Amino acid sequence: MEENYILSVLGKQYVDGQSDKVELKTSAAYVTRNGSRYISYNEYDAQNPNRHYRTTVKVDPNNTVTVIKGGSESHHLILEKGKRHKCEYMTNFGSITLGVYTDNVKVNLNDKGGELEVRYSIDIQSELASTNELFIKIEEANKNVNSNPDSQ
């Protein structure tokens, strides 16, 4: 898959009145298959920058978002508005089952890119662990190139 798109990700997490955020900007592949849109990119291991793993975000025609993350901390997260799903989350210490309830999904994607916004909460054994927001923007890489000949 050719990585000819620029992906910007902003993740926000709220736990016990504290907040944290993670931002990522990288190259990505973006394709449509059978009505679903797929964004796929490499993430690098924080402990070992020489290792990377593939993350894929799938948005189906019903706006259900599935995040599939490889590597030592792999997971398969299903984000469907108004529903709670159980998801397995692999860590270096073993597997944890998480409950994931999705409050809201906003999808504004087309063939050239667009934006995705998801708000969800995570629970462990029915105890709220965090509330989360995920903001994704995908755009063609060459869109950022100035093509105005008068500006040269």
PDB file of C-alpha atoms in Angstrom:
ATOM      1  CA  MET A   1       0.000   0.000   0.000  1.00  0.00           C
ATOM      2  CA  GLU A   2       1.397   3.355  -1.020  1.00  0.00           C
ATOM      3  CA  GLU A   3       1.680   5.915   1.789  1.00  0.00           C
ATOM      4  CA  ASN A   4       0.788   9.049  -0.157  1.00  0.00           C
ATOM      5  CA  TYR A   5      -1.309  10.741   2.542  1.00  0.00           C
ATOM      6  CA  ILE A   6      -0.473  12.798   5.625  1.00  0.00           C
ATOM      7  CA  LEU A   7      -2.141  11.655   8.825  1.00  0.00           C
ATOM      8  CA  SER A   8      -2.577  13.876  11.885  1.00  0.00           C
ATOM      9  CA  VAL A   9      -3.827  12.225  15.082  1.00  0.00           C
ATOM     10  CA  LEU A  10      -4.705  13.905  18.357  1.00  0.00           C
ATOM     11  CA  GLY A  11      -5.696  11.658  21.238  1.00  0.00           C
ATOM     12  CA  LYS A  12      -6.932  13.070  24.538  1.00  0.00           C
ATOM     13  CA  GLN A  13      -7.419  11.050  27.710  1.00  0.00           C
ATOM     14  CA  TYR A  14      -9.086  12.102  30.960  1.00  0.00           C
ATOM     15  CA  VAL A  15      -8.488  10.107  34.159  1.00  0.00           C
ATOM     16  CA  ASP A  16      -9.519  11.195  37.673  1.00  0.00           C
ATOM     17  CA  GLY A  17      -9.611  14.901  36.783  1.00  0.00           C
ATOM     18  CA  GLN A  18      -6.230  14.758  35.028  1.00  0.00           C
ATOM     19  CA  SER A  19      -5.773  15.023  31.272  1.00  0.00           C
ATOM     20  CA  ASP A  20      -3.113  13.924  28.844  1.00  0.00           C
ATOM     21  CA  LYS A  21      -2.747  14.177  25.096  1.00  0.00           C
ATOM     22  CA  VAL A  22      -0.771  12.446  22.373  1.00  0.00           C
ATOM     23  CA  GLU A  23      -0.150  13.955  18.951  1.00  0.00           C
ATOM     24  CA  LEU A  24       1.168  12.203  15.874  1.00  0.00           C
ATOM     25  CA  LYS A  25       1.806  13.349  12.313  1.00  0.00           C
ATOM     26  CA  THR A  26       3.034  10.770   9.818  1.00  0.00           C
ATOM     27  CA  SER A  27       2.651   9.369   6.335  1.00  0.00           C
ATOM     28  CA  ALA A  28      -0.194   6.919   5.819  1.00  0.00           C
ATOM     29  CA  ALA A  29      -2.022   4.808   3.281  1.00  0.00           C
ATOM     30  CA  TYR A  30      -5.690   5.601   2.683  1.00  0.00           C
ATOM     31  CA  VAL A  31      -7.940   3.349   0.603  1.00  0.00           C
ATOM     32  CA  THR A  32     -11.591   2.417   0.171  1.00  0.00           C
ATOM     33  CA  ARG A  33     -12.584  -1.246  -0.108  1.00  0.00           C
ATOM     34  CA  ASN A  34     -16.139  -2.644  -0.150  1.00  0.00           C
ATOM     35  CA  GLY A  35     -17.524   0.674   1.116  1.00  0.00           C
ATOM     36  CA  SER A  36     -15.173   0.853   4.120  1.00  0.00           C
ATOM     37  CA  ARG A  37     -12.326   3.345   4.412  1.00  0.00           C
ATOM     38  CA  TYR A  38      -8.933   2.244   5.752  1.00  0.00           C
ATOM     39  CA  ILE A  39      -6.157   4.412   7.158  1.00  0.00           C
ATOM     40  CA  SER A  40      -2.955   2.481   7.783  1.00  0.00           C
ATOM     41  CA  TYR A  41       0.330   3.762   9.217  1.00  0.00           C
ATOM     42  CA  ASN A  42       3.426   2.777  11.191  1.00  0.00           C
ATOM     43  CA  GLU A  43       3.899   3.628  14.851  1.00  0.00           C
ATOM     44  CA  TYR A  44       7.263   3.304  16.550  1.00  0.00           C
ATOM     45  CA  ASP A  45       7.890   1.566  19.850  1.00  0.00           C
ATOM     46  CA  ALA A  46       8.715   4.141  22.572  1.00  0.00           C
ATOM     47  CA  GLN A  47      11.172   1.744  24.273  1.00  0.00           C
ATOM     48  CA  ASN A  48      12.828   0.663  21.012  1.00  0.00           C
ATOM     49  CA  PRO A  49      12.645   3.270  18.206  1.00  0.00           C
ATOM     50  CA  ASN A  50      14.077   0.715  15.737  1.00  0.00           C
ATOM     51  CA  ARG A  51      10.881  -1.370  16.065  1.00  0.00           C
ATOM     52  CA  HIS A  52       7.606  -0.323  14.529  1.00  0.00           C
ATOM     53  CA  TYR A  53       4.154  -1.819  14.228  1.00  0.00           C
ATOM     54  CA  ARG A  54       1.253  -1.242  11.896  1.00  0.00           C
ATOM     55  CA  THR A  55      -1.952   0.468  13.005  1.00  0.00           C
ATOM     56  CA  THR A  56      -5.075   0.387  10.845  1.00  0.00           C
ATOM     57  CA  VAL A  57      -8.223   2.454  11.353  1.00  0.00           C
ATOM     58  CA  LYS A  58     -11.259   1.084   9.529  1.00  0.00           C
ATOM     59  CA  VAL A  59     -14.437   3.128   9.112  1.00  0.00           C
ATOM     60  CA  ASP A  60     -17.337   1.068   7.783  1.00  0.00           C
ATOM     61  CA  PRO A  61     -20.398   2.447   5.941  1.00  0.00           C
ATOM     62  CA  ASN A  62     -22.378   2.531   9.242  1.00  0.00           C
ATOM     63  CA  ASN A  63     -19.660   4.751  10.809  1.00  0.00           C
ATOM     64  CA  THR A  64     -18.372   2.009  13.110  1.00  0.00           C
ATOM     65  CA  VAL A  65     -14.664   2.632  13.701  1.00  0.00           C
ATOM     66  CA  THR A  66     -12.298  -0.261  14.324  1.00  0.00           C
ATOM     67  CA  VAL A  67      -8.708   0.395  15.429  1.00  0.00           C
ATOM     68  CA  ILE A  68      -6.342  -2.543  14.963  1.00  0.00           C
ATOM     69  CA  LYS A  69      -2.929  -2.035  16.500  1.00  0.00           C
ATOM     70  CA  GLY A  70      -0.079  -4.521  16.169  1.00  0.00           C
ATOM     71  CA  GLY A  71       3.062  -4.949  18.257  1.00  0.00           C
ATOM     72  CA  SER A  72       3.657  -5.930  21.868  1.00  0.00           C
ATOM     73  CA  GLU A  73       0.711  -3.827  23.061  1.00  0.00           C
ATOM     74  CA  SER A  74      -1.734  -4.916  20.377  1.00  0.00           C
ATOM     75  CA  HIS A  75      -5.460  -4.366  20.499  1.00  0.00           C
ATOM     76  CA  HIS A  76      -8.608  -4.494  18.433  1.00  0.00           C
ATOM     77  CA  LEU A  77     -10.816  -1.593  19.515  1.00  0.00           C
ATOM     78  CA  ILE A  78     -14.405  -1.355  18.228  1.00  0.00           C
ATOM     79  CA  LEU A  79     -15.987   2.100  18.477  1.00  0.00           C
ATOM     80  CA  GLU A  80     -19.700   2.089  17.631  1.00  0.00           C
ATOM     81  CA  LYS A  81     -21.904   5.002  18.711  1.00  0.00           C
ATOM     82  CA  GLY A  82     -24.230   4.123  21.586  1.00  0.00           C
ATOM     83  CA  LYS A  83     -22.763   0.648  22.127  1.00  0.00           C
ATOM     84  CA  ARG A  84     -20.355  -1.037  24.540  1.00  0.00           C
ATOM     85  CA  HIS A  85     -17.901  -3.607  23.213  1.00  0.00           C
ATOM     86  CA  LYS A  86     -15.408  -5.792  25.054  1.00  0.00           C
ATOM     87  CA  CYS A  87     -11.913  -5.567  23.622  1.00  0.00           C
ATOM     88  CA  GLU A  88      -8.726  -7.482  24.364  1.00  0.00           C
ATOM     89  CA  TYR A  89      -5.696  -5.301  25.042  1.00  0.00           C
ATOM     90  CA  MET A  90      -2.289  -6.993  25.026  1.00  0.00           C
ATOM     91  CA  THR A  91       0.447  -5.618  27.268  1.00  0.00           C
ATOM     92  CA  ASN A  92       3.954  -6.802  28.082  1.00  0.00           C
ATOM     93  CA  PHE A  93       2.421  -8.341  31.210  1.00  0.00           C
ATOM     94  CA  GLY A  94      -0.475 -10.190  29.562  1.00  0.00           C
ATOM     95  CA  SER A  95      -3.961  -9.597  28.219  1.00  0.00           C
ATOM     96  CA  ILE A  96      -6.600  -7.270  29.741  1.00  0.00           C
ATOM     97  CA  THR A  97     -10.287  -7.186  28.785  1.00  0.00           C
ATOM     98  CA  LEU A  98     -11.611  -3.650  28.469  1.00  0.00           C
ATOM     99  CA  GLY A  99     -15.148  -2.366  28.088  1.00  0.00           C
ATOM    100  CA  VAL A 100     -15.388   0.394  25.506  1.00  0.00           C
ATOM    101  CA  TYR A 101     -18.511   2.584  25.278  1.00  0.00           C
ATOM    102  CA  THR A 102     -18.678   5.058  22.393  1.00  0.00           C
ATOM    103  CA  ASP A 103     -20.558   8.303  23.043  1.00  0.00           C
ATOM    104  CA  ASN A 104     -20.131   9.903  19.653  1.00  0.00           C
ATOM    105  CA  VAL A 105     -18.679   9.275  16.189  1.00  0.00           C
ATOM    106  CA  LYS A 106     -18.416  12.026  13.569  1.00  0.00           C
ATOM    107  CA  VAL A 107     -17.209  10.968  10.135  1.00  0.00           C
ATOM    108  CA  ASN A 108     -16.426  13.418   7.367  1.00  0.00           C
ATOM    109  CA  LEU A 109     -14.356  11.303   4.958  1.00  0.00           C
ATOM    110  CA  ASN A 110     -14.346  11.243   1.165  1.00  0.00           C
ATOM    111  CA  ASP A 111     -12.057   9.860  -1.533  1.00  0.00           C
ATOM    112  CA  LYS A 112      -9.477  12.598  -0.973  1.00  0.00           C
ATOM    113  CA  GLY A 113      -9.349  12.402   2.850  1.00  0.00           C
ATOM    114  CA  GLY A 114     -11.186  14.221   5.589  1.00  0.00           C
ATOM    115  CA  GLU A 115     -11.718  14.052   9.320  1.00  0.00           C
ATOM    116  CA  LEU A 116     -12.870  11.605  11.959  1.00  0.00           C
ATOM    117  CA  GLU A 117     -13.801  12.369  15.559  1.00  0.00           C
ATOM    118  CA  VAL A 118     -14.657   9.792  18.234  1.00  0.00           C
ATOM    119  CA  ARG A 119     -15.519  10.197  21.927  1.00  0.00           C
ATOM    120  CA  TYR A 120     -15.503   7.043  24.085  1.00  0.00           C
ATOM    121  CA  SER A 121     -14.936   5.731  27.608  1.00  0.00           C
ATOM    122  CA  ILE A 122     -12.969   2.711  28.790  1.00  0.00           C
ATOM    123  CA  ASP A 123     -13.831   0.595  31.803  1.00  0.00           C
ATOM    124  CA  ILE A 124     -12.007  -2.246  33.503  1.00  0.00           C
ATOM    125  CA  GLN A 125     -14.320  -4.693  35.283  1.00  0.00           C
ATOM    126  CA  SER A 126     -17.149  -2.139  34.904  1.00  0.00           C
ATOM    127  CA  GLU A 127     -15.135   0.591  36.697  1.00  0.00           C
ATOM    128  CA  LEU A 128     -14.537   3.740  34.638  1.00  0.00           C
ATOM    129  CA  ALA A 129     -10.847   3.934  33.745  1.00  0.00           C
ATOM    130  CA  SER A 130     -10.832   6.915  31.351  1.00  0.00           C
ATOM    131  CA  THR A 131     -12.770   9.024  28.916  1.00  0.00           C
ATOM    132  CA  ASN A 132     -11.111   9.604  25.568  1.00  0.00           C
ATOM    133  CA  GLU A 133     -11.312  11.718  22.449  1.00  0.00           C
ATOM    134  CA  LEU A 134      -9.716  10.828  19.144  1.00  0.00           C
ATOM    135  CA  PHE A 135      -9.314  13.340  16.316  1.00  0.00           C
ATOM    136  CA  ILE A 136      -7.961  12.150  12.961  1.00  0.00           C
ATOM    137  CA  LYS A 137      -7.275  14.201   9.839  1.00  0.00           C
ATOM    138  CA  ILE A 138      -6.121  12.555   6.606  1.00  0.00           C
ATOM    139  CA  GLU A 139      -5.123  14.525   3.511  1.00  0.00           C
ATOM    140  CA  GLU A 140      -3.280  13.929   0.276  1.00  0.00           C
ATOM    141  CA  ALA A 141       0.463  14.496   0.737  1.00  0.00           C
ATOM    142  CA  ASN A 142       0.823  16.536  -2.460  1.00  0.00           C
ATOM    143  CA  LYS A 143      -2.034  18.827  -1.362  1.00  0.00           C
ATOM    144  CA  ASN A 144       0.496  20.750   0.763  1.00  0.00           C
ATOM    145  CA  VAL A 145       2.681  21.576  -2.264  1.00  0.00           C
ATOM    146  CA  ASN A 146       2.237  25.133  -3.555  1.00  0.00           C
ATOM    147  CA  SER A 147       1.394  24.824  -7.244  1.00  0.00           C
ATOM    148  CA  ASN A 148       1.054  28.572  -7.947  1.00  0.00           C
ATOM    149  CA  PRO A 149       3.753  29.407 -10.564  1.00  0.00           C
ATOM    150  CA  ASP A 150       3.591  33.130  -9.609  1.00  0.00           C
ATOM    151  CA  SER A 151       4.948  32.380  -6.137  1.00  0.00           C
ATOM    152  CA  GLN A 152       8.281  31.036  -7.428  1.00  0.00           C
TER     153      GLN A 152
END
